[in-house]
Short mmCIF file of N, CA, C and O in Angstrom, two decimals:
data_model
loop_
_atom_site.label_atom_id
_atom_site.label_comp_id
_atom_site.label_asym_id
_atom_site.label_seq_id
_atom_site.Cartn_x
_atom_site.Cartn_y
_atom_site.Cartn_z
N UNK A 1 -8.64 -8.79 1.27
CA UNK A 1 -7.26 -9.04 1.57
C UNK A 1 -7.15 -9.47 3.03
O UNK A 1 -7.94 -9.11 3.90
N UNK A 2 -6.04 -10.32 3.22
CA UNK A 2 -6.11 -10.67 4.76
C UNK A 2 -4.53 -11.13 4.78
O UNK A 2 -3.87 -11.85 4.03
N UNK A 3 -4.21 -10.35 6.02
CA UNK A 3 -2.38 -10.51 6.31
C UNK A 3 -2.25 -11.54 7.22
O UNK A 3 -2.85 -11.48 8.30
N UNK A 4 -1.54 -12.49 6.94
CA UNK A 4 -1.43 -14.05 7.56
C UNK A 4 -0.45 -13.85 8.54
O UNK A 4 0.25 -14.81 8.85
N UNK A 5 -0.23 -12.39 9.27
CA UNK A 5 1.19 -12.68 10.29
C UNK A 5 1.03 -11.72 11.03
O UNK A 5 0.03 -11.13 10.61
N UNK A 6 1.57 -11.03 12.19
CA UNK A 6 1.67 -10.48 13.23
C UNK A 6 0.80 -11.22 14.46
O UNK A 6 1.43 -12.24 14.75
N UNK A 7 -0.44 -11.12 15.31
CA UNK A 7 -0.36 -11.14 16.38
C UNK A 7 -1.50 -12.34 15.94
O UNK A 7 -2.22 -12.94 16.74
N UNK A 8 -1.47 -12.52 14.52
CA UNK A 8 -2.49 -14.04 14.39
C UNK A 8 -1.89 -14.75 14.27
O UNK A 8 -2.45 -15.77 13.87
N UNK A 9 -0.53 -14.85 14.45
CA UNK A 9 -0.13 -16.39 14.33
C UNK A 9 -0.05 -17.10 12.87
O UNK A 9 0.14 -18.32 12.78
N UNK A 10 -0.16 -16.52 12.10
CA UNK A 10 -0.49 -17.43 10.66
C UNK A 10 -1.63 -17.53 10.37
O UNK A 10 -1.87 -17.95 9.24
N UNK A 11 -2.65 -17.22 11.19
CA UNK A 11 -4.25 -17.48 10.67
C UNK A 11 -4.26 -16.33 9.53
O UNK A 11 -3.72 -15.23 9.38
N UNK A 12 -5.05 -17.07 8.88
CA UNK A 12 -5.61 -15.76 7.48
C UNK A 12 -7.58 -16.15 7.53
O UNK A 12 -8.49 -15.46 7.08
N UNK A 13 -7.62 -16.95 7.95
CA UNK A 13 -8.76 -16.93 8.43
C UNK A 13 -9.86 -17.73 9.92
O UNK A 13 -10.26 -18.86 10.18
N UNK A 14 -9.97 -16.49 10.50
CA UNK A 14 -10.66 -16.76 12.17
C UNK A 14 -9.36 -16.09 12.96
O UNK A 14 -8.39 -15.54 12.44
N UNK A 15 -9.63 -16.27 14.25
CA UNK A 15 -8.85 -15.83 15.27
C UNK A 15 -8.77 -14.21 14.99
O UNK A 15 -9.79 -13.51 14.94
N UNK A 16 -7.32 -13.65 14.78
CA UNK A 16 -7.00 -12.79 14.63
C UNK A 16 -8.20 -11.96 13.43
O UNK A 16 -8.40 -10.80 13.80
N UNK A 17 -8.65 -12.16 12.70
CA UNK A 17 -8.83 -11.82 11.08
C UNK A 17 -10.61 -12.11 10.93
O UNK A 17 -11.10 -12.64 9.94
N UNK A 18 -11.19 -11.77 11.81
CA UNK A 18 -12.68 -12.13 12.46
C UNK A 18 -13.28 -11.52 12.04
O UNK A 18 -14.46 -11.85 12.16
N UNK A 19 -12.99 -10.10 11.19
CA UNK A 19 -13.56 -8.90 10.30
C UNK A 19 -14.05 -9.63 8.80
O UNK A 19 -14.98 -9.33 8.05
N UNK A 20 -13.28 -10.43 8.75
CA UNK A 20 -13.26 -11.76 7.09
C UNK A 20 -14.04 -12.81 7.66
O UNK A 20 -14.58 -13.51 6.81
N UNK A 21 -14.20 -13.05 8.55
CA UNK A 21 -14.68 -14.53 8.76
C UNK A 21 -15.97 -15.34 8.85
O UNK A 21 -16.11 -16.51 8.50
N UNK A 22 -16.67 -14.70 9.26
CA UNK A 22 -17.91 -15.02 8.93
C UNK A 22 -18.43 -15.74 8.03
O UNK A 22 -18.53 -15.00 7.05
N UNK A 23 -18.95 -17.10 7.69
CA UNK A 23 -18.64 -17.82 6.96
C UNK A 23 -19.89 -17.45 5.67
O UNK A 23 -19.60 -17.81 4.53
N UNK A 24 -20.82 -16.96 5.83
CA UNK A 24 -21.62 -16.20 5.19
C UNK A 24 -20.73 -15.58 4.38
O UNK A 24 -20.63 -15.85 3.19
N UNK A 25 -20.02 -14.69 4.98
CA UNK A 25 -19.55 -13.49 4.00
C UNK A 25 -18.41 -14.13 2.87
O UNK A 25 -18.20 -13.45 1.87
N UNK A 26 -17.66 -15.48 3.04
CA UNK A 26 -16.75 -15.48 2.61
C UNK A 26 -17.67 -16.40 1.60
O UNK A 26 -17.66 -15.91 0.47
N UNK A 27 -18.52 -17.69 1.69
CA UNK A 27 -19.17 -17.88 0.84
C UNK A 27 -19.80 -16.91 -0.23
O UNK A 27 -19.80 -17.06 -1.45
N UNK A 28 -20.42 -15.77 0.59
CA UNK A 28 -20.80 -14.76 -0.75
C UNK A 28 -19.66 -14.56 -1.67
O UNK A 28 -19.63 -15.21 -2.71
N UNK A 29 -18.70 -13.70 -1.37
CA UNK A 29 -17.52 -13.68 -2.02
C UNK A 29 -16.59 -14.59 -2.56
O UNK A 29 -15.82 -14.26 -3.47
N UNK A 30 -16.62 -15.80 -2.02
CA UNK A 30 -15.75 -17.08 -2.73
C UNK A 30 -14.70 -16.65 -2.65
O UNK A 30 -14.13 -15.61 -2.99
N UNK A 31 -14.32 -18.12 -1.83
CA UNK A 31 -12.86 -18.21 -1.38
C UNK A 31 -11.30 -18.07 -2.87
O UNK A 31 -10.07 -18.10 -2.83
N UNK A 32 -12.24 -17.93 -3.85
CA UNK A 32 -11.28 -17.88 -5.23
C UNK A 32 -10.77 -16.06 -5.00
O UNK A 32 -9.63 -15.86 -5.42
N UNK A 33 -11.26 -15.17 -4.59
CA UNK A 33 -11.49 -14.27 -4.33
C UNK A 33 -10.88 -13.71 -3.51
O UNK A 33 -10.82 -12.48 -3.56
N UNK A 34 -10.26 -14.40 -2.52
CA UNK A 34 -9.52 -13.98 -1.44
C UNK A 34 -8.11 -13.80 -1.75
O UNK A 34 -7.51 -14.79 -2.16
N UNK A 35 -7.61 -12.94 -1.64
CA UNK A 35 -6.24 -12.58 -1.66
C UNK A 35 -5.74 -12.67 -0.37
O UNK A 35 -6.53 -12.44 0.55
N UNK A 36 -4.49 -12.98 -0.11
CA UNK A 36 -3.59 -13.26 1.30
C UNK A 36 -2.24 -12.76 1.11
O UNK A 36 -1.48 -13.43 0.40
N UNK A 37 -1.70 -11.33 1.83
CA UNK A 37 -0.61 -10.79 1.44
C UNK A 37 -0.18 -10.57 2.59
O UNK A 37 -0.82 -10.30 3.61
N UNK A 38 1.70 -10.79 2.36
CA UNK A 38 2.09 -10.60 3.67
C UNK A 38 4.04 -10.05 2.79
O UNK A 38 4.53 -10.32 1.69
N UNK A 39 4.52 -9.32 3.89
CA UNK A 39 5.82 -8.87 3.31
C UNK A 39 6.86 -10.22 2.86
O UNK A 39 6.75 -11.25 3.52
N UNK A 40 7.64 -10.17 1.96
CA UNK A 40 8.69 -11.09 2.08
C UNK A 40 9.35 -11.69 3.50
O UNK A 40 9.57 -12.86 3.82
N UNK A 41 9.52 -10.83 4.00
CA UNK A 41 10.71 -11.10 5.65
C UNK A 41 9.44 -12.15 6.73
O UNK A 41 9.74 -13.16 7.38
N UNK A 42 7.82 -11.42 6.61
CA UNK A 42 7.34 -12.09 7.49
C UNK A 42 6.59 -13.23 6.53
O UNK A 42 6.14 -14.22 7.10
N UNK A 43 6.46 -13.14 5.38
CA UNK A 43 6.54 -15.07 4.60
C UNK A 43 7.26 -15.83 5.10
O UNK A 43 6.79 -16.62 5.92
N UNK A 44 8.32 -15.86 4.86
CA UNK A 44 9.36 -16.54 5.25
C UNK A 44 9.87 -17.16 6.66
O UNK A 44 10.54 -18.17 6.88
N UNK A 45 9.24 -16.03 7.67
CA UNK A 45 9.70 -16.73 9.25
C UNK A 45 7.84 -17.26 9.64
O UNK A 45 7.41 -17.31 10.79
N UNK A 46 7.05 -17.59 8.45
CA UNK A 46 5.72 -18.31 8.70
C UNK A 46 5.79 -19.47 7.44
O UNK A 46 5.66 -19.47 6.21
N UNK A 47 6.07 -20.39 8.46
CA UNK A 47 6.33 -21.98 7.71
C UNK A 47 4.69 -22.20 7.08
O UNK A 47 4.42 -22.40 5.90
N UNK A 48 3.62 -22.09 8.34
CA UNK A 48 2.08 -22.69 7.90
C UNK A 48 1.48 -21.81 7.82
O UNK A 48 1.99 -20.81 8.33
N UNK A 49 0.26 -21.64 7.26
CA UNK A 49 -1.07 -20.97 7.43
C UNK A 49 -1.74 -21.68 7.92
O UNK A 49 -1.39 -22.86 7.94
N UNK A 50 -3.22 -21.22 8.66
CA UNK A 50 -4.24 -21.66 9.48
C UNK A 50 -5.47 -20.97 8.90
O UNK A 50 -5.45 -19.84 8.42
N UNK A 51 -6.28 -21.54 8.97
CA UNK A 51 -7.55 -21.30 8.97
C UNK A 51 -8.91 -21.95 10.12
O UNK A 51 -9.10 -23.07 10.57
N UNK A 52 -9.43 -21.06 10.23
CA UNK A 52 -10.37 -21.35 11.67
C UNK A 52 -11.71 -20.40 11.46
O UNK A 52 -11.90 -19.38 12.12
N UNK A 53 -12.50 -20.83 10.58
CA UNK A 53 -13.34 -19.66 10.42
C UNK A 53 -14.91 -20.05 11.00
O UNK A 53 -15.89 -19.48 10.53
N UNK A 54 -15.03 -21.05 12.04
CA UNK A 54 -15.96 -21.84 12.31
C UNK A 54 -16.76 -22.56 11.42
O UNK A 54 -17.77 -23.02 11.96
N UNK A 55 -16.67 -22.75 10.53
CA UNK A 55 -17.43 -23.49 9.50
C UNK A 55 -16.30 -24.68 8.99
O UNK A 55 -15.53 -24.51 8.05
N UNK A 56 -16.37 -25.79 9.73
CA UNK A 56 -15.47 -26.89 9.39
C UNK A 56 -15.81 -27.10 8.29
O UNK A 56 -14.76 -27.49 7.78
N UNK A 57 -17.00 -27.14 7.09
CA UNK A 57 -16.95 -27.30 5.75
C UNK A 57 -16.13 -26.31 4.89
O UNK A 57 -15.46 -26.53 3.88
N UNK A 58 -16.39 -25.03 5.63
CA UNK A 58 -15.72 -23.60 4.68
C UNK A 58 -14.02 -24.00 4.31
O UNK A 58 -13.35 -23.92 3.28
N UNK A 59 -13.71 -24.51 5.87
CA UNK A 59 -12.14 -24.48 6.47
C UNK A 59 -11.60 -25.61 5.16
O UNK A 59 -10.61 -25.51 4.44
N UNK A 60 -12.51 -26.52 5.19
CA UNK A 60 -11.79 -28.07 4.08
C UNK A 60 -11.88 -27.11 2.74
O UNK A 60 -10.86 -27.19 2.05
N UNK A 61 -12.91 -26.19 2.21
CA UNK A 61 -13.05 -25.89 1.37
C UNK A 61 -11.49 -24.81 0.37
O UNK A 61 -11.25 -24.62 -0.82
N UNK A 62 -10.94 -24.46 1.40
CA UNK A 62 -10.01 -23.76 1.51
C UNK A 62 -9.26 -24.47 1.00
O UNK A 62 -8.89 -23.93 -0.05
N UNK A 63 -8.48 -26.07 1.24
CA UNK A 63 -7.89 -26.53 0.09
C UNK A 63 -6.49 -26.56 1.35
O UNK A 63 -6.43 -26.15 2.51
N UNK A 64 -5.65 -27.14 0.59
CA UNK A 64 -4.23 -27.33 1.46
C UNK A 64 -2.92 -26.44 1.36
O UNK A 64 -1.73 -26.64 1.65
N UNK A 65 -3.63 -25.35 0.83
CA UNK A 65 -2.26 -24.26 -0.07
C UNK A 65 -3.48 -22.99 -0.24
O UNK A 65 -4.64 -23.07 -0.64
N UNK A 66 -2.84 -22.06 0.16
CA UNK A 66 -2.98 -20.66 -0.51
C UNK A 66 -1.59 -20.38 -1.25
O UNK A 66 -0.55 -21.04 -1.19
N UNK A 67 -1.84 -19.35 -1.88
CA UNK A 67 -1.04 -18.77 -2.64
C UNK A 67 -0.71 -16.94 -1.72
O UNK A 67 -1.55 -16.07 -1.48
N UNK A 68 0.42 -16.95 -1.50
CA UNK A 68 0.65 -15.67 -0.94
C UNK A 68 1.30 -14.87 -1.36
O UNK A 68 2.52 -14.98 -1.30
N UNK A 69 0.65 -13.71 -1.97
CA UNK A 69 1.45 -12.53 -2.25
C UNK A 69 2.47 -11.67 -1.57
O UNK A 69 2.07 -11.02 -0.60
N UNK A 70 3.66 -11.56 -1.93
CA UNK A 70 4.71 -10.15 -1.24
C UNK A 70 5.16 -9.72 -1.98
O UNK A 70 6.36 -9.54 -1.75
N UNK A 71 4.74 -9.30 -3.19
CA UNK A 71 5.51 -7.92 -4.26
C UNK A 71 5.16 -8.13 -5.14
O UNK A 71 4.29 -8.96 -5.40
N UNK A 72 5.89 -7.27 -6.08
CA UNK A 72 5.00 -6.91 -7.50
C UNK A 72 5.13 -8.45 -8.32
O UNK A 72 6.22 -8.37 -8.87
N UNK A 73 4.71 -9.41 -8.56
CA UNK A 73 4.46 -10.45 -9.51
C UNK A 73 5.59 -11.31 -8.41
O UNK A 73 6.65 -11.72 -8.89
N UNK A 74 5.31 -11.51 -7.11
CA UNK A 74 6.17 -12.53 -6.64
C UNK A 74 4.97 -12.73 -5.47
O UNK A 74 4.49 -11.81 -4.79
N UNK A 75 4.65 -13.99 -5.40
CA UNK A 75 4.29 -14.78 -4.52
C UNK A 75 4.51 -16.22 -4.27
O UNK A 75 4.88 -16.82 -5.29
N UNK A 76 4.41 -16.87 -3.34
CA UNK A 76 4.69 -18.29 -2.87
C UNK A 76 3.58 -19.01 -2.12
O UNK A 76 3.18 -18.53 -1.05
N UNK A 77 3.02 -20.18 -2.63
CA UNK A 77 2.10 -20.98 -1.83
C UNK A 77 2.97 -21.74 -0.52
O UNK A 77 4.12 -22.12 -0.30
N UNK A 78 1.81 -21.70 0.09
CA UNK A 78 1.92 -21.70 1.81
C UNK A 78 1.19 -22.71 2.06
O UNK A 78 0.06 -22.55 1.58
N UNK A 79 1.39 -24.24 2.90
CA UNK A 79 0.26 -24.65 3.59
C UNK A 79 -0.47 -24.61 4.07
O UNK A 79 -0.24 -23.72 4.89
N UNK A 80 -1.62 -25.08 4.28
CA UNK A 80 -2.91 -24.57 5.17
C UNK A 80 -2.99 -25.50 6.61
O UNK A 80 -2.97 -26.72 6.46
N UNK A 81 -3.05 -25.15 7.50
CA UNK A 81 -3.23 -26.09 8.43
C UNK A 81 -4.58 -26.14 9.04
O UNK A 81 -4.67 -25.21 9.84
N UNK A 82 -6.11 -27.13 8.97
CA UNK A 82 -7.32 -26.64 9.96
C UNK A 82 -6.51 -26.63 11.17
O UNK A 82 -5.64 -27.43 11.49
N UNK A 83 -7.06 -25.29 11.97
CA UNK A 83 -6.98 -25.50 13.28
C UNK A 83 -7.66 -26.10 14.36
O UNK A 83 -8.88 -26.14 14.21
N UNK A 84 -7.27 -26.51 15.27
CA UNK A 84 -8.12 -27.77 16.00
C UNK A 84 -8.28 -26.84 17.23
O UNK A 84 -8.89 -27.23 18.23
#
């Protein structure tokens, strides 16, 4: 699981969220695998997601949308932005 908001800025992966990132580890596990949850109130005041996990192949691999969970059977896809 990885929370896309408080003091990361929207990253859900790198920067803030460096415990996940390792691009080893997320390949083992596959990025299908990753869940990204964040409350309703702070979805909503986060327009993008980011990803930065040093592996510019991992980062494309990620795709242009996650899907983000905030409650029981409610979530909303989010853009992905690479970070530069």
């Amino acid at each position: 699981m990885s929370p896309p908001i408080g003091a990361q800025g929207g990253f859900v992966l790198g920067r803030g969220n460096q415990q996940i990132s390792p691009p080893a580890v997320l390949r083992r596990v596959g990025l299908s695998n990753l869940i990204v949850v964040a409350t309703p109130a702070k979805l909503a005041a986060t327009p993008l997601l980011y990803v930065d996990s040093g592996d510019a192949a991992l980062d494309r691999e990620v795709g242009d949308s996650l899907q983000v969970v905030s409650g029981y059977r409610i979530a909303q896809r989010k853009r992905i932005v690479q970070a530069d």
